[in-house]
């Protein structure tokens, strides 16, 4: 099978690494990829947001499957362009990707499907902000309606901060804001594969959104993750499939916009039961890094079955018993104003450690060196017999990495 991966981050590197180890994959390509992905796939300088260019590349390469990683190309309709060229795509259409592209749309779908979630207020004008904040009180939850690279959500006790974030989001062209009830309890991420009709769950993970230890500092795209979750209640996966994922996929099909790809279910295990925090229309980052590290089933046939409407033919997924922990190494100034262009050292040394592999997120190659090129620069993954061993391995890898001014959380998976 020939496969083309679209994207540039650690999520795509995790997919590329997993697919490169699958005997069924005869050729692996990436557009545009990154230096780490380039070690296992052939890179192509194609704009990932240009559906026509991606479709032309896929056609020229004669690939059997295109896997679209990030949300922006999906919302931009890249999957539609590739499908129109007659090539199987793992990733939803632009219409179906609105589950992530618009939080207001996602709330509407959840309401129609009877999916439990926080009560929302959609705000379209500055004059509506105060009434929406008053409706729920502190802590305030204010979400940019559109894509914001994981940084469009503010959860705060400070009303002025909440109001300012809402006003900033509304100031954008076509800006809308969703203000909603605060959901207490721990959060869980569960990926569910869909072929437009059926759903197949992966294993749960938990990520860490705040920049600093102890869940302090600003929201980020994610500073680390781990799996499995020994504290998760029995039956959680089945509950989410039956009451969240399958009803959502059914509702999308009823609307004539079948959802094909992976539905990311961000969940809160509240005092009143499991509630959906958000949907994403693609694999989450950094949770993908730990979930794929535990997947024993070769992934090519799994992704292909979802893309071709044949998940019902798929044998039960097999999972490694080991645990996985990933720690994100971020550049100086992330998330507010990340610095780029700094050389990265120690990559080979970290990769050589037992149970450790390093995934590139925001990097670029220059004159034989690897430089930082984004806010989240690397994901260092540790795999071990249990979470303690996996955590030790991940942080041993982080210690080998050199990046001036970089920062990372020291408490990923510490509580468990």
C-alpha positions as a Markdown table, in Angstrom:
| # | Residue | x | y | z |
|---|---|---|---|---|
| 1 | Unk | 0.0 | 0.0 | 0.0 |
| 2 | Unk | 1.2 | 3.5 | -0.9 |
| 3 | Unk | 0.3 | 6.2 | 1.6 |
| 4 | Unk | 0.6 | 10.0 | 1.6 |
| 5 | Unk | 0.4 | 11.8 | 5.0 |
| 6 | Unk | -0.6 | 15.5 | 5.0 |
| 7 | Unk | 0.8 | 17.6 | 7.8 |
| 8 | Unk | 3.9 | 18.9 | 9.6 |
| 9 | Unk | 3.7 | 18.1 | 13.3 |
| 10 | Unk | 4.4 | 15.4 | 15.9 |
| 11 | Unk | 0.9 | 13.9 | 15.3 |
| 12 | Unk | 1.9 | 13.3 | 11.7 |
| 13 | Unk | 5.4 | 12.0 | 12.7 |
| 14 | Unk | 3.7 | 9.5 | 15.1 |
| 15 | Unk | 1.5 | 8.4 | 12.2 |
| 16 | Unk | 4.4 | 8.1 | 9.9 |
| 17 | Unk | 6.5 | 6.2 | 12.4 |
| 18 | Unk | 3.7 | 3.7 | 13.0 |
| 19 | Unk | 2.9 | 3.3 | 9.3 |
| 20 | Unk | 6.6 | 2.9 | 8.4 |
| 21 | Unk | 6.7 | -0.2 | 10.7 |
| 22 | Unk | 3.7 | -1.8 | 8.9 |
| 23 | Unk | 4.8 | -4.5 | 6.4 |
| 24 | Unk | 1.8 | -3.7 | 4.3 |
| 25 | Unk | 3.1 | -0.2 | 3.5 |
| 26 | Unk | 5.4 | -0.3 | 0.5 |
| 27 | Unk | 5.8 | 3.5 | 0.0 |
| 28 | Unk | 5.3 | 6.3 | 2.5 |
| 29 | Unk | 5.1 | 10.0 | 1.5 |
| 30 | Unk | 4.5 | 13.2 | 3.4 |
| 31 | Unk | 3.4 | 16.7 | 2.4 |
| 32 | Unk | 5.2 | 18.8 | 3.5 |
| 33 | Unk | 6.3 | 16.8 | 6.6 |
| 34 | Unk | 9.3 | 17.7 | 8.8 |
| 35 | Unk | 12.9 | 16.5 | 9.3 |
| 36 | Unk | 11.8 | 13.7 | 11.6 |
| 37 | Unk | 9.1 | 12.4 | 9.2 |
| 38 | Unk | 11.8 | 12.7 | 6.4 |
| 39 | Unk | 13.7 | 9.8 | 8.1 |
| 40 | Unk | 10.9 | 7.4 | 7.3 |
| 41 | Unk | 9.0 | 9.0 | 4.4 |
| 42 | Unk | 9.7 | 10.9 | 1.2 |
| 43 | Unk | 8.9 | 14.5 | 1.6 |
| 44 | Unk | 7.2 | 16.8 | -0.9 |
| 45 | Unk | 7.1 | 20.6 | -0.8 |
| 46 | Unk | 3.3 | 21.0 | -1.2 |
| 47 | Unk | 1.1 | 23.5 | 0.6 |
| 48 | Unk | -1.0 | 21.3 | 2.9 |
| 49 | Unk | -3.9 | 23.8 | 2.6 |
| 50 | Unk | -4.1 | 23.5 | -1.2 |
| 51 | Unk | -6.5 | 20.7 | -2.0 |
| 52 | Unk | -5.8 | 20.8 | -5.7 |
| 53 | Unk | -2.0 | 20.5 | -5.1 |
| 54 | Unk | -2.4 | 17.7 | -2.6 |
| 55 | Unk | -4.8 | 15.8 | -5.0 |
| 56 | Unk | -2.4 | 16.3 | -7.9 |
| 57 | Unk | 0.5 | 15.0 | -5.8 |
| 58 | Unk | -1.5 | 11.9 | -4.6 |
| 59 | Unk | -2.5 | 11.2 | -8.2 |
| 60 | Unk | 1.0 | 11.6 | -9.5 |
| 61 | Unk | 2.4 | 9.3 | -6.8 |
| 62 | Unk | -0.3 | 6.7 | -7.4 |
| 63 | Unk | -1.0 | 6.4 | -3.7 |
| 64 | Unk | -3.8 | 4.2 | -2.4 |
| 65 | Unk | -4.6 | 6.3 | 0.7 |
| 66 | Unk | -4.2 | 9.8 | 1.9 |
| 67 | Unk | -4.2 | 10.5 | 5.6 |
| 68 | Unk | -4.9 | 14.2 | 6.5 |
| 69 | Unk | -3.5 | 15.0 | 9.9 |
| 70 | Unk | -4.2 | 18.6 | 10.9 |
| 71 | Unk | -7.6 | 20.3 | 11.3 |
| 72 | Unk | -6.8 | 23.3 | 9.0 |
| 73 | Unk | -6.5 | 21.3 | 5.8 |
| 74 | Unk | -9.7 | 19.3 | 6.7 |
| 75 | Unk | -11.7 | 22.5 | 7.3 |
| 76 | Unk | -10.2 | 23.9 | 4.0 |
| 77 | Unk | -11.6 | 20.9 | 2.1 |
| 78 | Unk | -8.4 | 19.1 | 1.2 |
| 79 | Unk | -10.1 | 15.7 | 1.8 |
| 80 | Unk | -12.9 | 16.7 | -0.6 |
| 81 | Unk | -10.4 | 17.5 | -3.4 |
| 82 | Unk | -8.6 | 14.2 | -2.9 |
| 83 | Unk | -11.8 | 12.2 | -2.9 |
| 84 | Unk | -12.9 | 14.0 | -6.1 |
| 85 | Unk | -9.7 | 12.7 | -7.7 |
| 86 | Unk | -10.8 | 9.1 | -6.9 |
| 87 | Unk | -8.4 | 8.4 | -4.0 |
| 88 | Unk | -9.4 | 7.1 | -0.6 |
| 89 | Unk | -9.0 | 9.6 | 2.2 |
| 90 | Unk | -8.8 | 9.2 | 6.0 |
| 91 | Unk | -10.3 | 12.5 | 7.1 |
| 92 | Unk | -13.7 | 14.1 | 6.9 |
| 93 | Unk | -15.0 | 16.4 | 4.3 |
| 94 | Unk | -15.0 | 20.2 | 4.9 |
| 95 | Unk | -18.8 | 20.0 | 5.8 |
| 96 | Unk | -18.2 | 17.2 | 8.3 |
| 97 | Unk | -15.0 | 18.9 | 9.7 |
| 98 | Unk | -17.3 | 21.7 | 10.9 |
| 99 | Unk | -17.6 | 19.5 | 14.1 |
| 100 | Unk | -14.2 | 21.1 | 14.9 |
| 101 | Unk | -14.3 | 24.2 | 12.7 |
| 102 | Unk | -17.3 | 25.6 | 14.5 |
| 103 | Unk | -18.1 | 25.0 | 18.2 |
| 104 | Unk | -21.6 | 26.4 | 17.7 |
| 105 | Unk | -22.2 | 23.8 | 14.9 |
| 106 | Unk | -20.9 | 21.0 | 17.1 |
| 107 | Unk | -23.2 | 22.1 | 19.9 |
| 108 | Unk | -26.1 | 22.0 | 17.5 |
| 109 | Unk | -25.2 | 18.5 | 16.4 |
| 110 | Unk | -24.9 | 17.3 | 20.0 |
| 111 | Unk | -28.3 | 18.7 | 20.8 |
| 112 | Unk | -29.9 | 17.0 | 17.9 |
| 113 | Unk | -28.1 | 13.7 | 18.7 |
| 114 | Unk | -28.9 | 13.9 | 22.5 |
| 115 | Unk | -25.2 | 13.9 | 23.4 |
| 116 | Unk | -24.5 | 15.2 | 26.9 |
| 117 | Unk | -22.4 | 18.4 | 27.0 |
| 118 | Unk | -22.1 | 21.7 | 28.7 |
| 119 | Unk | -25.0 | 24.2 | 28.1 |
| 120 | Unk | -23.9 | 26.8 | 25.6 |
| 121 | Unk | -24.6 | 30.5 | 24.8 |
| 122 | Unk | -23.5 | 31.6 | 21.3 |
| 123 | Unk | -22.4 | 35.2 | 21.3 |
| 124 | Unk | -22.2 | 37.2 | 18.0 |
| 125 | Unk | -22.1 | 40.8 | 19.3 |
| 126 | Unk | -20.0 | 42.5 | 22.1 |
| 127 | Unk | -23.3 | 43.6 | 23.7 |
| 128 | Unk | -24.1 | 40.0 | 24.4 |
| 129 | Unk | -21.0 | 39.2 | 26.3 |
| 130 | Unk | -22.1 | 40.3 | 29.8 |
| 131 | Unk | -25.4 | 38.5 | 29.7 |
| 132 | Unk | -23.7 | 35.2 | 28.6 |
| 133 | Unk | -21.1 | 35.5 | 31.4 |
| 134 | Unk | -23.9 | 36.2 | 33.9 |
| 135 | Unk | -25.8 | 33.2 | 32.8 |
| 136 | Unk | -23.2 | 30.7 | 34.0 |
| 137 | Unk | -21.0 | 32.6 | 36.5 |
| 138 | Unk | -17.5 | 31.7 | 37.5 |
| 139 | Unk | -15.4 | 29.8 | 36.6 |
| 140 | Unk | -16.0 | 31.3 | 33.1 |
| 141 | Unk | -15.5 | 29.2 | 30.0 |
| 142 | Unk | -15.1 | 31.2 | 26.8 |
| 143 | Unk | -14.3 | 29.5 | 23.5 |
| 144 | Unk | -13.5 | 30.9 | 20.1 |
| 145 | Unk | -16.0 | 29.4 | 17.7 |
| 146 | Unk | -13.4 | 28.8 | 15.0 |
| 147 | Unk | -10.0 | 27.1 | 14.7 |
| 148 | Unk | -7.4 | 28.4 | 17.2 |
| 149 | Unk | -4.7 | 25.7 | 17.2 |
| 150 | Unk | -5.8 | 24.5 | 20.7 |
| 151 | Unk | -5.4 | 28.0 | 22.2 |
| 152 | Unk | -8.9 | 29.5 | 21.7 |
| 153 | Unk | -10.3 | 28.5 | 25.1 |
| 154 | Unk | -10.1 | 30.5 | 28.3 |
| 155 | Unk | -11.2 | 29.0 | 31.6 |
| 156 | Unk | -10.9 | 31.6 | 34.4 |
| 157 | Unk | -12.3 | 32.9 | 37.6 |
| 158 | Unk | -11.4 | 36.4 | 36.4 |
| 159 | Unk | -14.4 | 38.0 | 34.7 |
| 160 | Unk | -12.3 | 40.7 | 33.1 |
| 161 | Unk | -10.1 | 38.1 | 31.5 |
| 162 | Unk | -13.1 | 36.2 | 30.2 |
| 163 | Unk | -14.7 | 39.3 | 28.8 |
| 164 | Unk | -11.5 | 40.4 | 27.1 |
| 165 | Unk | -11.0 | 37.0 | 25.4 |
| 166 | Unk | -14.6 | 37.1 | 24.2 |
| 167 | Unk | -14.2 | 40.6 | 22.8 |
| 168 | Unk | -10.9 | 39.6 | 21.1 |
| 169 | Unk | -12.6 | 36.6 | 19.4 |
| 170 | Unk | -15.5 | 38.7 | 18.2 |
| 171 | Unk | -13.2 | 41.3 | 16.7 |
| 172 | Unk | -12.0 | 38.7 | 14.1 |
| 173 | Unk | -13.8 | 38.7 | 10.7 |
| 174 | Unk | -17.0 | 36.7 | 11.2 |
| 175 | Unk | -16.0 | 36.1 | 14.9 |
| 176 | Unk | -18.3 | 34.2 | 17.2 |
| 177 | Unk | -17.9 | 33.0 | 20.7 |
| 178 | Unk | -19.4 | 30.1 | 22.7 |
| 179 | Unk | -19.8 | 30.8 | 26.4 |
| 180 | Unk | -20.7 | 27.7 | 28.4 |
| 181 | Unk | -21.2 | 26.1 | 31.7 |
| 182 | Unk | -18.1 | 24.9 | 33.5 |
| 183 | Unk | -17.6 | 21.1 | 33.6 |
| 184 | Unk | -15.9 | 19.8 | 36.8 |
| 185 | Unk | -14.0 | 16.6 | 37.0 |
| 186 | Unk | -11.0 | 15.1 | 35.2 |
| 187 | Unk | -10.8 | 15.2 | 31.4 |
| 188 | Unk | -10.3 | 12.2 | 29.1 |
| 189 | Unk | -9.5 | 12.0 | 25.4 |
| 190 | Unk | -10.9 | 9.2 | 23.4 |
| 191 | Unk | -10.4 | 8.8 | 19.6 |
| 192 | Unk | -13.1 | 6.9 | 17.7 |
| 193 | Unk | -12.6 | 5.8 | 14.1 |
| 194 | Unk | -15.6 | 6.2 | 11.8 |
| 195 | Unk | -16.3 | 5.1 | 8.2 |
| 196 | Unk | -19.4 | 7.3 | 8.0 |
| 197 | Unk | -21.6 | 4.6 | 9.5 |
| 198 | Unk | -19.8 | 2.6 | 12.1 |
| 199 | Unk | -17.4 | 3.5 | 14.9 |
| 200 | Unk | -14.4 | 1.7 | 16.4 |
| 201 | Unk | -12.9 | 3.2 | 19.6 |
| 202 | Unk | -9.2 | 3.4 | 20.4 |
| 203 | Unk | -7.9 | 3.5 | 24.0 |
| 204 | Unk | -8.3 | 6.6 | 26.3 |
| 205 | Unk | -5.6 | 9.0 | 27.1 |
| 206 | Unk | -5.2 | 12.2 | 29.1 |
| 207 | Unk | -3.4 | 15.3 | 28.0 |
| 208 | Unk | -2.2 | 18.4 | 29.9 |
| 209 | Unk | -3.2 | 21.7 | 28.4 |
| 210 | Unk | -1.7 | 24.3 | 30.8 |
| 211 | Unk | 1.8 | 25.5 | 30.1 |
| 212 | Unk | 3.1 | 25.1 | 33.7 |
| 213 | Unk | 3.4 | 22.4 | 36.3 |
| 214 | Unk | 0.3 | 21.9 | 38.5 |
| 215 | Unk | -1.9 | 23.0 | 35.6 |
| 216 | Unk | -0.8 | 26.6 | 35.9 |
| 217 | Unk | -0.3 | 29.2 | 33.2 |
| 218 | Unk | -2.0 | 29.7 | 29.8 |
| 219 | Unk | -3.7 | 27.1 | 27.7 |
| 220 | Unk | -1.6 | 25.5 | 25.0 |
| 221 | Unk | -2.0 | 22.9 | 22.3 |
| 222 | Unk | -1.0 | 20.3 | 24.8 |
| 223 | Unk | 2.2 | 19.8 | 26.9 |
| 224 | Unk | 2.1 | 16.0 | 27.4 |
| 225 | Unk | -0.1 | 13.0 | 27.6 |
| 226 | Unk | -0.2 | 9.4 | 28.9 |
| 227 | Unk | -2.1 | 6.2 | 28.4 |
| 228 | Unk | -3.6 | 3.9 | 29.9 |
| 229 | Unk | -5.7 | 5.6 | 32.5 |
| 230 | Unk | -5.9 | 3.2 | 35.5 |
| 231 | Unk | -8.4 | 5.5 | 37.3 |
| 232 | Unk | -10.9 | 5.7 | 34.4 |
| 233 | Unk | -14.2 | 4.1 | 35.3 |
| 234 | Unk | -15.1 | 0.6 | 34.0 |
| 235 | Unk | -17.3 | 0.8 | 30.9 |
| 236 | Unk | -16.2 | 4.4 | 30.0 |
| 237 | Unk | -15.3 | 3.5 | 26.4 |
| 238 | Unk | -18.6 | 1.6 | 25.8 |
| 239 | Unk | -20.5 | 4.5 | 27.3 |
| 240 | Unk | -18.8 | 7.0 | 25.0 |
| 241 | Unk | -19.4 | 4.9 | 22.0 |
| 242 | Unk | -23.1 | 4.3 | 22.7 |
| 243 | Unk | -24.0 | 7.8 | 24.0 |
| 244 | Unk | -21.6 | 10.1 | 22.3 |
| 245 | Unk | -19.7 | 8.8 | 19.2 |
| 246 | Unk | -22.3 | 6.6 | 17.5 |
| 247 | Unk | -25.2 | 9.1 | 18.0 |
| 248 | Unk | -23.0 | 11.9 | 16.6 |
| 249 | Unk | -21.9 | 9.8 | 13.5 |
| 250 | Unk | -25.6 | 8.9 | 13.0 |
| 251 | Unk | -26.7 | 12.5 | 13.1 |
| 252 | Unk | -23.9 | 13.6 | 10.7 |
| 253 | Unk | -25.1 | 10.9 | 8.3 |
| 254 | Unk | -28.7 | 12.0 | 8.7 |
| 255 | Unk | -27.6 | 15.5 | 7.7 |
| 256 | Unk | -26.0 | 14.2 | 4.5 |
| 257 | Unk | -22.5 | 14.9 | 5.7 |
| 258 | Unk | -21.1 | 11.5 | 6.8 |
| 259 | Unk | -18.1 | 11.7 | 9.1 |
| 260 | Unk | -15.1 | 9.7 | 7.9 |
| 261 | Unk | -11.9 | 9.6 | 9.8 |
| 262 | Unk | -11.3 | 10.0 | 13.5 |
| 263 | Unk | -13.7 | 11.8 | 15.9 |
| 264 | Unk | -11.8 | 13.1 | 18.9 |
| 265 | Unk | -14.1 | 13.1 | 21.9 |
| 266 | Unk | -12.8 | 15.4 | 24.6 |
| 267 | Unk | -14.7 | 14.4 | 27.7 |
| 268 | Unk | -15.1 | 15.6 | 31.3 |
| 269 | Unk | -16.0 | 13.0 | 34.0 |
| 270 | Unk | -18.2 | 15.4 | 36.0 |
| 271 | Unk | -20.1 | 14.9 | 39.2 |
| 272 | Unk | -23.2 | 14.6 | 37.0 |
| 273 | Unk | -21.8 | 12.1 | 34.6 |
| 274 | Unk | -19.7 | 12.1 | 31.4 |
| 275 | Unk | -20.0 | 15.2 | 29.3 |
| 276 | Unk | -18.4 | 16.3 | 26.0 |
| 277 | Unk | -16.1 | 19.2 | 26.3 |
| 278 | Unk | -15.3 | 19.4 | 22.6 |
| 279 | Unk | -15.1 | 17.5 | 19.4 |
| 280 | Unk | -12.1 | 17.5 | 17.0 |
| 281 | Unk | -12.2 | 16.1 | 13.5 |
| 282 | Unk | -8.7 | 14.6 | 13.6 |
| 283 | Unk | -6.2 | 12.8 | 15.9 |
| 284 | Unk | -5.4 | 14.9 | 18.9 |
| 285 | Unk | -1.8 | 16.1 | 19.6 |
| 286 | Unk | -0.1 | 15.0 | 21.9 |
| 287 | Unk | -2.5 | 12.1 | 22.7 |
| 288 | Unk | -1.8 | 10.5 | 19.4 |
| 289 | Unk | 1.8 | 10.0 | 20.3 |
| 290 | Unk | 0.9 | 7.8 | 23.3 |
| 291 | Unk | -2.1 | 6.0 | 21.7 |
| 292 | Unk | -0.2 | 4.9 | 18.6 |
| 293 | Unk | 2.7 | 3.8 | 20.7 |
| 294 | Unk | 0.4 | 1.3 | 22.3 |
| 295 | Unk | -1.4 | 0.1 | 19.1 |
| 296 | Unk | -0.2 | -3.5 | 18.2 |
| 297 | Unk | -2.5 | -3.8 | 15.2 |
| 298 | Unk | -0.7 | -2.7 | 12.0 |
| 299 | Unk | -2.4 | 0.7 | 11.2 |
| 300 | Unk | -2.5 | 0.8 | 7.4 |
| 301 | Unk | -5.5 | -1.6 | 7.1 |
| 302 | Unk | -7.2 | 0.1 | 10.0 |
| 303 | Unk | -7.0 | 3.6 | 8.4 |
| 304 | Unk | -7.9 | 2.2 | 5.0 |
| 305 | Unk | -11.0 | 0.4 | 6.4 |
| 306 | Unk | -12.3 | 3.7 | 7.8 |
| 307 | Unk | -11.6 | 5.5 | 4.6 |
| 308 | Unk | -13.4 | 2.9 | 2.4 |
| 309 | Unk | -16.5 | 2.3 | 4.5 |
| 310 | Unk | -15.4 | -1.2 | 5.7 |
| 311 | Unk | -14.8 | -1.0 | 9.4 |
| 312 | Unk | -17.2 | -3.9 | 9.8 |
| 313 | Unk | -14.6 | -6.2 | 8.2 |
| 314 | Unk | -11.9 | -5.1 | 10.7 |
| 315 | Unk | -10.8 | -7.6 | 13.3 |
| 316 | Unk | -10.7 | -6.3 | 16.9 |
| 317 | Unk | -7.9 | -4.0 | 17.5 |
| 318 | Unk | -5.0 | -5.3 | 19.6 |
| 319 | Unk | -3.1 | -3.2 | 22.2 |
| 320 | Unk | 0.2 | -3.6 | 23.8 |
| 321 | Unk | 0.1 | -3.9 | 27.6 |
| 322 | Unk | 2.8 | -1.3 | 28.1 |
| 323 | Unk | 2.2 | 2.2 | 29.1 |
| 324 | Unk | 3.2 | 5.3 | 27.2 |
| 325 | Unk | 4.0 | 8.9 | 28.3 |
| 326 | Unk | 4.9 | 11.8 | 26.1 |
| 327 | Unk | 6.5 | 15.1 | 27.2 |
| 328 | Unk | 6.4 | 18.2 | 24.9 |
| 329 | Unk | 9.6 | 20.3 | 24.6 |
| 330 | Unk | 8.4 | 23.8 | 23.8 |
| 331 | Unk | 10.4 | 26.8 | 22.6 |
| 332 | Unk | 11.1 | 29.9 | 24.6 |
| 333 | Unk | 8.1 | 32.2 | 24.8 |
| 334 | Unk | 5.5 | 29.5 | 23.9 |
| 335 | Unk | 2.5 | 29.9 | 23.8 |
| 336 | Unk | 2.4 | 33.7 | 23.6 |
| 337 | Unk | 5.4 | 34.4 | 21.4 |
| 338 | Unk | 7.5 | 31.4 | 20.6 |
| 339 | Unk | 11.1 | 31.9 | 19.5 |
| 340 | Unk | 12.3 | 29.9 | 16.5 |
| 341 | Unk | 15.5 | 29.2 | 14.7 |
| 342 | Unk | 17.5 | 27.8 | 17.6 |
| 343 | Unk | 19.6 | 24.6 | 17.0 |
| 344 | Unk | 18.5 | 21.4 | 18.6 |
| 345 | Unk | 21.0 | 18.9 | 20.0 |
| 346 | Unk | 20.8 | 15.4 | 21.5 |
| 347 | Unk | 18.1 | 14.0 | 19.2 |
| 348 | Unk | 20.1 | 10.8 | 18.4 |
| 349 | Unk | 21.2 | 10.4 | 22.0 |
| 350 | Unk | 17.6 | 10.6 | 23.2 |
| 351 | Unk | 16.3 | 8.2 | 20.5 |
| 352 | Unk | 19.0 | 5.7 | 21.4 |
| 353 | Unk | 17.6 | 5.3 | 25.0 |
| 354 | Unk | 15.7 | 2.1 | 25.7 |
| 355 | Unk | 11.9 | 2.7 | 25.3 |
| 356 | Unk | 12.3 | 6.2 | 24.0 |
| 357 | Unk | 11.5 | 7.8 | 20.6 |
| 358 | Unk | 11.5 | 11.5 | 19.7 |
| 359 | Unk | 8.8 | 12.9 | 17.4 |
| 360 | Unk | 9.4 | 16.2 | 15.6 |
| 361 | Unk | 6.7 | 18.8 | 15.9 |
| 362 | Unk | 8.1 | 22.3 | 15.0 |
| 363 | Unk | 11.4 | 21.7 | 13.4 |
| 364 | Unk | 13.3 | 22.4 | 10.1 |
| 365 | Unk | 16.5 | 21.3 | 8.6 |
| 366 | Unk | 19.3 | 23.8 | 7.7 |
| 367 | Unk | 22.9 | 23.1 | 6.7 |
| 368 | Unk | 22.9 | 19.6 | 8.3 |
| 369 | Unk | 21.4 | 20.9 | 11.6 |
| 370 | Unk | 17.9 | 20.7 | 13.0 |
| 371 | Unk | 16.4 | 24.0 | 14.1 |
| 372 | Unk | 13.3 | 24.9 | 16.0 |
| 373 | Unk | 10.5 | 26.1 | 13.8 |
| 374 | Unk | 7.4 | 26.4 | 16.1 |
| 375 | Unk | 6.1 | 26.6 | 19.6 |
| 376 | Unk | 5.9 | 22.9 | 20.4 |
| 377 | Unk | 9.2 | 21.7 | 19.0 |
| 378 | Unk | 9.4 | 18.0 | 20.0 |
| 379 | Unk | 7.4 | 15.2 | 21.6 |
| 380 | Unk | 9.5 | 12.8 | 23.6 |
| 381 | Unk | 7.8 | 9.5 | 24.1 |
| 382 | Unk | 8.6 | 6.9 | 26.7 |
| 383 | Unk | 7.2 | 3.4 | 26.7 |
| 384 | Unk | 7.5 | 1.0 | 29.7 |
| 385 | Unk | 6.0 | -1.8 | 31.6 |
| 386 | Unk | 3.9 | 0.7 | 33.7 |
| 387 | Unk | 3.4 | 4.4 | 33.8 |
| 388 | Unk | 6.2 | 4.9 | 36.2 |
| 389 | Unk | 8.7 | 3.2 | 33.8 |
| 390 | Unk | 7.2 | 5.0 | 30.8 |
| 391 | Unk | 7.5 | 8.4 | 32.6 |
| 392 | Unk | 11.1 | 7.7 | 33.6 |
| 393 | Unk | 12.0 | 6.9 | 30.0 |
| 394 | Unk | 10.3 | 10.0 | 28.6 |
| 395 | Unk | 12.0 | 12.3 | 31.0 |
| 396 | Unk | 15.4 | 10.6 | 30.5 |
| 397 | Unk | 14.9 | 11.4 | 26.8 |
| 398 | Unk | 14.0 | 15.0 | 27.5 |
| 399 | Unk | 17.2 | 15.4 | 29.5 |
| 400 | Unk | 19.3 | 14.5 | 26.5 |
| 401 | Unk | 17.7 | 17.3 | 24.4 |
| 402 | Unk | 19.4 | 20.6 | 24.1 |
| 403 | Unk | 17.3 | 23.7 | 23.0 |
| 404 | Unk | 18.2 | 27.1 | 24.3 |
| 405 | Unk | 15.4 | 28.7 | 26.3 |
| 406 | Unk | 13.1 | 25.7 | 26.0 |
| 407 | Unk | 10.6 | 24.6 | 28.6 |
| 408 | Unk | 8.6 | 21.5 | 29.5 |
| 409 | Unk | 6.3 | 20.4 | 32.2 |
| 410 | Unk | 7.9 | 18.1 | 34.9 |
| 411 | Unk | 4.7 | 16.6 | 36.2 |
| 412 | Unk | 3.2 | 14.7 | 33.2 |
| 413 | Unk | 1.5 | 11.6 | 34.6 |
| 414 | Unk | 3.1 | 12.3 | 38.0 |
| 415 | Unk | -0.2 | 11.9 | 40.0 |
| 416 | Unk | -0.8 | 8.4 | 38.6 |
